Amino acid sequence: MAQLSPILLIDAPSLYFRAYFGVPESAAKTTHGQPVNAVRGFLDMLAQLVRTRRPGRMVCALDHDWRPAWRVELLPSYKAHRVAPEGGEVVPDTLSPQVPVILDVLAAIGICAVGATGYEADDVLGTLAVTESAPVEVVSGDRDLFQLVDDARPVRLLYVGRGVAKLEACDEAAVRVRYGVPANRYADFAALRGDPSDGLPGVPGVGEKTAARLIERYGGLDGILTALDEPGSGFAPGLRTKLDSARDYLAVAPKVVRVATDIPLPKLATALPTAPAEPERLLELAQRWNLAGSCRRLVDALAAND
């Protein structure tokens, strides 16, 4: 039986935020002066991914809830620093209006985009990573998604921390080289180390090397916490005190970091088109938003991917 072509699971918020900050507003505006830098950059990223990865399927995952209540209930500091004074996420004023344009263009081309009420894009990606036929390639600049890497399926993370042009295709060996832990222990590792970008304080005084060493020795947080209760388990007195003081935090933090893999999603049409689903609609959007070049590059990439 012929192997399926890869499915590209796109962390859409990760990519369009990167596009917004990577493409100057002054270089991408409509004739009426409206910025479309995030739209252009995002579409160009998709075009490059189609050209270089040659997927047969694609889904763009969306944040329907960027700070789910169930995660905040577990850890009130979760993304608290990113909450705007009037509520909602702090997002640049000129980025928010561009997101609906991105979704309109994706719909006109026929690329699947989906979110889930009460969940982040990460959770959509996690669920698709375990339910879609492999091979799976997850595209994101979010380190939390290293936990999805699984050689057995296989699932890889195409990490775009340095941009799509310099993406790193990460398997389990790459995760271990990078962090010193197995991919399936990344959530425990992140909880110990902390992550200021998500409001995870971590255990004071425990950095990446100590976190990796503890996981290597005890197998994960459960093993670490069990060993804390055993006399003579090898913890230096200072480290024992730090971990013991952080028990309440460590009981909930991994659940916050861990990506959901079982959320309800509708049946999706994941096949990547080779031509626009609604060519006249796409032409109208390209003209209205001054996106002719980016739309053409993506359509050409799709046609060449046939």
mmCIF file of C-alpha atoms in Angstrom:
data_model
loop_
_atom_site.group_PDB
_atom_site.id
_atom_site.type_symbol
_atom_site.label_atom_id
_atom_site.label_comp_id
_atom_site.label_asym_id
_atom_site.label_seq_id
_atom_site.Cartn_x
_atom_site.Cartn_y
_atom_site.Cartn_z
ATOM 1 C CA MET A 1 0.000 0.000 0.000
ATOM 2 C CA ALA A 2 1.372 3.415 -0.957
ATOM 3 C CA GLN A 3 2.217 5.670 1.964
ATOM 4 C CA LEU A 4 -0.022 8.677 2.479
ATOM 5 C CA SER A 5 1.446 12.071 1.784
ATOM 6 C CA PRO A 6 2.109 14.148 4.908
ATOM 7 C CA ILE A 7 -0.565 16.251 6.516
ATOM 8 C CA LEU A 8 0.641 19.709 7.493
ATOM 9 C CA LEU A 9 -0.987 20.942 10.696
ATOM 10 C CA ILE A 10 -0.484 24.704 10.810
ATOM 11 C CA ASP A 11 -0.445 26.666 14.056
ATOM 12 C CA ALA A 12 -2.155 29.626 12.391
ATOM 13 C CA PRO A 13 -1.817 32.151 15.282
ATOM 14 C CA SER A 14 1.880 31.340 15.642
ATOM 15 C CA LEU A 15 2.453 31.968 11.944
ATOM 16 C CA TYR A 16 0.357 35.095 11.506
ATOM 17 C CA PHE A 17 1.861 36.738 14.590
ATOM 18 C CA ARG A 18 5.304 36.016 13.132
ATOM 19 C CA ALA A 19 4.198 37.359 9.773
ATOM 20 C CA TYR A 20 2.852 40.537 11.368
ATOM 21 C CA PHE A 21 6.148 41.309 13.081
ATOM 22 C CA GLY A 22 8.281 40.030 10.198
ATOM 23 C CA VAL A 23 6.736 42.077 7.370
ATOM 24 C CA PRO A 24 6.727 45.875 7.819
ATOM 25 C CA GLU A 25 3.299 47.499 7.654
ATOM 26 C CA SER A 26 4.710 50.128 5.332
ATOM 27 C CA ALA A 27 5.503 47.430 2.760
ATOM 28 C CA ALA A 28 2.059 45.818 2.707
ATOM 29 C CA LYS A 29 -1.028 48.031 2.566
ATOM 30 C CA THR A 30 -4.196 48.293 0.552
ATOM 31 C CA THR A 31 -4.852 51.267 -1.708
ATOM 32 C CA HIS A 32 -6.815 52.752 1.215
ATOM 33 C CA GLY A 33 -3.841 52.402 3.560
ATOM 34 C CA GLN A 34 -5.024 49.367 5.540
ATOM 35 C CA PRO A 35 -2.119 47.130 6.640
ATOM 36 C CA VAL A 36 -2.138 43.582 5.269
ATOM 37 C CA ASN A 37 1.377 42.601 6.311
ATOM 38 C CA ALA A 38 0.199 39.644 8.429
ATOM 39 C CA VAL A 39 -1.970 38.352 5.584
ATOM 40 C CA ARG A 40 0.781 38.583 2.989
ATOM 41 C CA GLY A 41 3.387 37.060 5.265
ATOM 42 C CA PHE A 42 1.091 34.217 6.307
ATOM 43 C CA LEU A 43 0.138 33.320 2.725
ATOM 44 C CA ASP A 44 3.778 33.436 1.643
ATOM 45 C CA MET A 45 4.684 31.099 4.508
ATOM 46 C CA LEU A 46 2.021 28.621 3.384
ATOM 47 C CA ALA A 47 3.284 28.814 -0.189
ATOM 48 C CA GLN A 48 6.829 28.047 0.921
ATOM 49 C CA LEU A 49 5.663 25.158 3.101
ATOM 50 C CA VAL A 50 3.683 23.643 0.223
ATOM 51 C CA ARG A 51 6.682 23.972 -2.098
ATOM 52 C CA THR A 52 9.204 22.481 0.319
ATOM 53 C CA ARG A 53 7.171 19.856 2.243
ATOM 54 C CA ARG A 54 4.841 18.768 -0.581
ATOM 55 C CA PRO A 55 1.896 17.781 1.629
ATOM 56 C CA GLY A 56 -1.275 16.162 0.365
ATOM 57 C CA ARG A 57 -3.355 17.447 3.274
ATOM 58 C CA MET A 58 -3.426 20.584 5.411
ATOM 59 C CA VAL A 59 -5.333 22.038 8.353
ATOM 60 C CA CYS A 60 -4.884 25.498 9.856
ATOM 61 C CA ALA A 61 -5.644 25.363 13.587
ATOM 62 C CA LEU A 62 -7.234 28.427 15.206
ATOM 63 C CA ASP A 63 -7.453 29.868 18.712
ATOM 64 C CA HIS A 64 -11.146 29.934 19.571
ATOM 65 C CA ASP A 65 -10.075 30.488 23.183
ATOM 66 C CA TRP A 66 -6.520 31.732 23.658
ATOM 67 C CA ARG A 67 -6.748 31.441 27.494
ATOM 68 C CA PRO A 68 -9.192 28.640 28.349
ATOM 69 C CA ALA A 69 -10.991 28.961 31.685
ATOM 70 C CA TRP A 70 -10.100 25.404 32.675
ATOM 71 C CA ARG A 71 -6.388 26.176 32.386
ATOM 72 C CA VAL A 72 -6.785 29.450 34.304
ATOM 73 C CA GLU A 73 -8.691 27.639 37.039
ATOM 74 C CA LEU A 74 -5.754 25.293 37.460
ATOM 75 C CA LEU A 75 -3.142 28.060 37.275
ATOM 76 C CA PRO A 76 -4.420 31.668 37.560
ATOM 77 C CA SER A 77 -1.103 33.093 36.303
ATOM 78 C CA TYR A 78 -1.547 31.327 32.942
ATOM 79 C CA LYS A 79 -1.085 34.030 30.279
ATOM 80 C CA ALA A 80 -2.283 36.626 32.827
ATOM 81 C CA HIS A 81 0.351 39.107 31.642
ATOM 82 C CA ARG A 82 -1.218 39.040 28.165
ATOM 83 C CA VAL A 83 -4.722 40.056 29.258
ATOM 84 C CA ALA A 84 -5.728 43.520 28.019
ATOM 85 C CA PRO A 85 -7.152 46.024 30.563
ATOM 86 C CA GLU A 86 -10.569 45.755 28.921
ATOM 87 C CA GLY A 87 -10.316 41.957 28.749
ATOM 88 C CA GLY A 88 -9.257 39.711 25.911
ATOM 89 C CA GLU A 89 -5.755 39.198 24.601
ATOM 90 C CA VAL A 90 -3.295 42.003 24.019
ATOM 91 C CA VAL A 91 -3.082 42.054 20.217
ATOM 92 C CA PRO A 92 -1.735 44.881 18.028
ATOM 93 C CA ASP A 93 -4.579 47.068 16.787
ATOM 94 C CA THR A 94 -3.620 46.560 13.167
ATOM 95 C CA LEU A 95 -3.319 42.763 13.435
ATOM 96 C CA SER A 96 -6.836 41.890 14.647
ATOM 97 C CA PRO A 97 -8.602 43.140 11.465
ATOM 98 C CA GLN A 98 -6.291 41.019 9.331
ATOM 99 C CA VAL A 99 -7.282 37.674 10.834
ATOM 100 C CA PRO A 100 -10.732 37.559 9.168
ATOM 101 C CA VAL A 101 -9.056 38.366 5.851
ATOM 102 C CA ILE A 102 -6.740 35.376 6.298
ATOM 103 C CA LEU A 103 -9.747 33.154 6.979
ATOM 104 C CA ASP A 104 -11.610 34.495 3.947
ATOM 105 C CA VAL A 105 -8.648 33.762 1.679
ATOM 106 C CA LEU A 106 -8.194 30.253 3.099
ATOM 107 C CA ALA A 107 -11.892 29.529 2.497
ATOM 108 C CA ALA A 108 -11.748 30.824 -1.067
ATOM 109 C CA ILE A 109 -8.733 28.660 -1.815
ATOM 110 C CA GLY A 110 -10.226 25.631 -0.073
ATOM 111 C CA ILE A 111 -7.732 25.145 2.765
ATOM 112 C CA CYS A 112 -9.320 23.765 5.921
ATOM 113 C CA ALA A 113 -9.272 25.988 9.038
ATOM 114 C CA VAL A 114 -10.771 24.904 12.360
ATOM 115 C CA GLY A 115 -10.914 25.842 16.034
ATOM 116 C CA ALA A 116 -12.814 24.503 19.046
ATOM 117 C CA THR A 117 -14.784 26.368 21.691
ATOM 118 C CA GLY A 118 -12.901 26.404 24.999
ATOM 119 C CA TYR A 119 -9.600 25.306 23.472
ATOM 120 C CA GLU A 120 -6.452 26.774 21.982
ATOM 121 C CA ALA A 121 -4.960 26.075 18.579
ATOM 122 C CA ASP A 122 -2.416 23.832 20.357
ATOM 123 C CA ASP A 123 -5.240 21.542 21.462
ATOM 124 C CA VAL A 124 -6.644 21.344 17.931
ATOM 125 C CA LEU A 125 -3.166 20.442 16.696
ATOM 126 C CA GLY A 126 -2.729 17.857 19.446
ATOM 127 C CA THR A 127 -6.020 16.149 18.661
ATOM 128 C CA LEU A 128 -5.348 16.095 14.921
ATOM 129 C CA ALA A 129 -1.797 14.829 15.496
ATOM 130 C CA VAL A 130 -3.157 11.658 17.110
ATOM 131 C CA THR A 131 -6.288 11.185 15.004
ATOM 132 C CA GLU A 132 -5.188 11.999 11.454
ATOM 133 C CA SER A 133 -3.413 9.402 9.367
ATOM 134 C CA ALA A 134 0.345 9.732 9.578
ATOM 135 C CA PRO A 135 2.810 11.045 8.564
ATOM 136 C CA VAL A 136 2.047 14.279 10.410
ATOM 137 C CA GLU A 137 4.068 17.496 10.354
ATOM 138 C CA VAL A 138 3.088 20.190 12.870
ATOM 139 C CA VAL A 139 4.222 23.705 11.946
ATOM 140 C CA SER A 140 4.687 26.106 14.854
ATOM 141 C CA GLY A 141 7.052 28.370 16.750
ATOM 142 C CA ASP A 142 5.501 27.266 20.065
ATOM 143 C CA ARG A 143 7.886 25.143 22.127
ATOM 144 C CA ASP A 144 5.013 23.397 23.929
ATOM 145 C CA LEU A 145 4.332 21.447 20.749
ATOM 146 C CA PHE A 146 7.585 19.512 21.072
ATOM 147 C CA GLN A 147 5.510 17.191 23.267
ATOM 148 C CA LEU A 148 3.612 15.986 20.181
ATOM 149 C CA VAL A 149 6.718 14.563 18.484
ATOM 150 C CA ASP A 150 6.374 10.806 18.103
ATOM 151 C CA ASP A 151 8.649 8.717 15.900
ATOM 152 C CA ALA A 152 6.345 5.694 16.038
ATOM 153 C CA ARG A 153 3.460 7.310 14.126
ATOM 154 C CA PRO A 154 5.446 9.414 12.890
ATOM 155 C CA VAL A 155 4.718 12.986 14.058
ATOM 156 C CA ARG A 156 7.342 15.693 13.627
ATOM 157 C CA LEU A 157 7.427 19.313 14.671
ATOM 158 C CA LEU A 158 8.537 21.742 11.984
ATOM 159 C CA TYR A 159 9.793 24.360 14.402
ATOM 160 C CA VAL A 160 9.830 27.863 12.914
ATOM 161 C CA GLY A 161 11.436 29.728 15.798
ATOM 162 C CA ARG A 162 13.908 31.239 13.312
ATOM 163 C CA GLY A 163 11.355 31.564 10.517
ATOM 164 C CA VAL A 164 9.863 29.257 7.901
ATOM 165 C CA ALA A 165 12.953 29.578 5.700
ATOM 166 C CA LYS A 166 15.033 28.124 8.536
ATOM 167 C CA LEU A 167 12.547 25.628 9.957
ATOM 168 C CA GLU A 168 13.891 22.705 11.951
ATOM 169 C CA ALA A 169 12.284 19.316 11.319
ATOM 170 C CA CYS A 170 12.389 17.782 14.793
ATOM 171 C CA ASP A 171 12.060 14.095 15.605
ATOM 172 C CA GLU A 172 12.466 12.510 19.048
ATOM 173 C CA ALA A 173 16.269 12.557 18.822
ATOM 174 C CA ALA A 174 16.216 16.290 18.046
ATOM 175 C CA VAL A 175 14.020 16.993 21.083
ATOM 176 C CA ARG A 176 16.362 15.052 23.324
ATOM 177 C CA VAL A 177 19.414 16.867 21.939
ATOM 178 C CA ARG A 178 17.696 20.213 22.401
ATOM 179 C CA TYR A 179 16.313 19.715 25.912
ATOM 180 C CA GLY A 180 17.761 16.497 27.309
ATOM 181 C CA VAL A 181 14.337 14.877 27.809
ATOM 182 C CA PRO A 182 12.045 12.595 25.773
ATOM 183 C CA ALA A 183 9.340 14.401 23.825
ATOM 184 C CA ASN A 184 6.608 12.756 25.911
ATOM 185 C CA ARG A 185 8.115 14.324 29.050
ATOM 186 C CA TYR A 186 8.269 17.858 27.688
ATOM 187 C CA ALA A 187 5.235 19.004 29.719
ATOM 188 C CA ASP A 188 6.907 17.895 32.974
ATOM 189 C CA PHE A 189 10.127 19.579 31.872
ATOM 190 C CA ALA A 190 8.361 22.862 31.034
ATOM 191 C CA ALA A 191 6.506 22.840 34.352
ATOM 192 C CA LEU A 192 9.774 22.482 36.261
ATOM 193 C CA ARG A 193 11.698 25.019 34.190
ATOM 194 C CA GLY A 194 8.823 27.465 33.783
ATOM 195 C CA ASP A 195 7.874 29.554 30.776
ATOM 196 C CA PRO A 196 7.439 33.321 31.262
ATOM 197 C CA SER A 197 5.729 33.675 27.880
ATOM 198 C CA ASP A 198 2.828 31.577 29.214
ATOM 199 C CA GLY A 199 2.912 32.785 32.809
ATOM 200 C CA LEU A 200 4.357 29.528 34.177
ATOM 201 C CA PRO A 201 6.629 30.456 37.092
ATOM 202 C CA GLY A 202 8.450 27.134 37.251
ATOM 203 C CA VAL A 203 10.257 25.997 40.384
ATOM 204 C CA PRO A 204 12.508 28.832 41.609
ATOM 205 C CA GLY A 205 16.144 27.893 41.102
ATOM 206 C CA VAL A 206 15.405 25.009 38.718
ATOM 207 C CA GLY A 207 16.578 25.710 35.182
ATOM 208 C CA GLU A 208 16.713 23.593 32.042
ATOM 209 C CA LYS A 209 19.728 21.494 33.032
ATOM 210 C CA THR A 210 18.416 20.666 36.493
ATOM 211 C CA ALA A 211 14.931 19.918 35.135
ATOM 212 C CA ALA A 212 16.367 17.582 32.486
ATOM 213 C CA ARG A 213 18.609 15.854 35.019
ATOM 214 C CA LEU A 214 15.701 15.246 37.401
ATOM 215 C CA ILE A 215 13.505 13.812 34.638
ATOM 216 C CA GLU A 216 16.334 11.619 33.391
ATOM 217 C CA ARG A 217 16.880 10.218 36.890
ATOM 218 C CA TYR A 218 13.286 9.849 38.092
ATOM 219 C CA GLY A 219 11.396 9.410 34.816
ATOM 220 C CA GLY A 220 9.046 12.381 35.199
ATOM 221 C CA LEU A 221 7.262 14.532 37.748
ATOM 222 C CA ASP A 222 5.382 11.643 39.343
ATOM 223 C CA GLY A 223 8.671 9.891 40.005
ATOM 224 C CA ILE A 224 10.276 13.079 41.294
ATOM 225 C CA LEU A 225 7.454 13.784 43.750
ATOM 226 C CA THR A 226 7.406 10.161 44.920
ATOM 227 C CA ALA A 227 11.149 10.245 45.516
ATOM 228 C CA LEU A 228 10.796 13.426 47.571
ATOM 229 C CA ASP A 229 8.900 11.403 50.183
ATOM 230 C CA GLU A 230 11.586 8.758 50.390
ATOM 231 C CA PRO A 231 14.495 9.323 52.792
ATOM 232 C CA GLY A 232 17.916 9.117 51.200
ATOM 233 C CA SER A 233 16.588 9.602 47.654
ATOM 234 C CA GLY A 234 19.570 11.698 46.612
ATOM 235 C CA PHE A 235 18.237 15.256 46.532
ATOM 236 C CA ALA A 236 20.558 18.021 47.667
ATOM 237 C CA PRO A 237 18.963 19.736 50.700
ATOM 238 C CA GLY A 238 18.411 23.024 48.856
ATOM 239 C CA LEU A 239 16.808 21.360 45.834
ATOM 240 C CA ARG A 240 14.616 19.187 48.075
ATOM 241 C CA THR A 241 13.324 22.327 49.792
ATOM 242 C CA LYS A 242 12.587 24.061 46.474
ATOM 243 C CA LEU A 243 10.683 21.100 45.072
ATOM 244 C CA ASP A 244 8.822 20.465 48.292
ATOM 245 C CA SER A 245 7.721 24.110 48.445
ATOM 246 C CA ALA A 246 6.435 23.881 44.864
ATOM 247 C CA ARG A 247 4.263 20.770 45.335
ATOM 248 C CA ASP A 248 0.953 22.593 44.843
ATOM 249 C CA TYR A 249 2.208 24.245 41.657
ATOM 250 C CA LEU A 250 3.694 20.994 40.323
ATOM 251 C CA ALA A 251 0.391 19.202 40.878
ATOM 252 C CA VAL A 252 -1.362 21.408 38.308
ATOM 253 C CA ALA A 253 1.277 22.915 35.989
ATOM 254 C CA PRO A 254 1.815 19.822 33.789
ATOM 255 C CA LYS A 255 -1.954 19.650 33.181
ATOM 256 C CA VAL A 256 -1.838 23.265 31.989
ATOM 257 C CA VAL A 257 1.151 22.690 29.697
ATOM 258 C CA ARG A 258 -0.064 19.367 28.351
ATOM 259 C CA VAL A 259 -1.774 19.712 24.981
ATOM 260 C CA ALA A 260 -5.240 18.176 24.788
ATOM 261 C CA THR A 261 -5.472 15.299 22.330
ATOM 262 C CA ASP A 262 -9.133 14.341 22.618
ATOM 263 C CA ILE A 263 -11.213 17.445 21.937
ATOM 264 C CA PRO A 264 -14.364 17.213 19.794
ATOM 265 C CA LEU A 265 -13.778 18.288 16.215
ATOM 266 C CA PRO A 266 -16.061 18.049 13.181
ATOM 267 C CA LYS A 267 -15.220 15.838 10.248
ATOM 268 C CA LEU A 268 -12.714 17.824 8.214
ATOM 269 C CA ALA A 269 -11.953 18.027 4.504
ATOM 270 C CA THR A 270 -8.177 17.983 4.822
ATOM 271 C CA ALA A 271 -7.204 17.315 1.198
ATOM 272 C CA LEU A 272 -5.075 20.117 -0.157
ATOM 273 C CA PRO A 273 -6.583 21.593 -3.322
ATOM 274 C CA THR A 274 -4.604 21.985 -6.511
ATOM 275 C CA ALA A 275 -6.749 24.922 -7.641
ATOM 276 C CA PRO A 276 -8.864 27.495 -5.771
ATOM 277 C CA ALA A 277 -12.271 26.300 -4.602
ATOM 278 C CA GLU A 278 -13.798 29.711 -5.364
ATOM 279 C CA PRO A 279 -11.590 31.399 -7.988
ATOM 280 C CA GLU A 280 -13.829 34.439 -8.488
ATOM 281 C CA ARG A 281 -14.075 35.021 -4.744
ATOM 282 C CA LEU A 282 -10.290 34.686 -4.416
ATOM 283 C CA LEU A 283 -9.764 37.199 -7.244
ATOM 284 C CA GLU A 284 -12.105 39.657 -5.536
ATOM 285 C CA LEU A 285 -10.280 39.288 -2.206
ATOM 286 C CA ALA A 286 -6.878 39.623 -3.865
ATOM 287 C CA GLN A 287 -7.917 42.852 -5.551
ATOM 288 C CA ARG A 288 -9.685 44.327 -2.526
ATOM 289 C CA TRP A 289 -6.816 43.646 -0.125
ATOM 290 C CA ASN A 290 -3.888 44.096 -2.523
ATOM 291 C CA LEU A 291 -2.856 40.463 -2.190
ATOM 292 C CA ALA A 292 -2.396 39.506 -5.832
ATOM 293 C CA GLY A 293 1.261 38.489 -5.479
ATOM 294 C CA SER A 294 0.825 36.389 -2.338
ATOM 295 C CA CYS A 295 -2.336 34.701 -3.620
ATOM 296 C CA ARG A 296 -0.642 33.900 -6.920
ATOM 297 C CA ARG A 297 2.383 32.389 -5.165
ATOM 298 C CA LEU A 298 0.186 30.140 -3.032
ATOM 299 C CA VAL A 299 -2.025 29.087 -5.951
ATOM 300 C CA ASP A 300 1.077 28.319 -8.059
ATOM 301 C CA ALA A 301 2.564 26.259 -5.223
ATOM 302 C CA LEU A 302 -0.663 24.264 -4.920
ATOM 303 C CA ALA A 303 -0.815 23.662 -8.677
ATOM 304 C CA ALA A 304 2.801 22.452 -8.713
ATOM 305 C CA ASN A 305 2.048 20.147 -5.767
ATOM 306 C CA ASP A 306 -0.359 18.058 -7.866
#
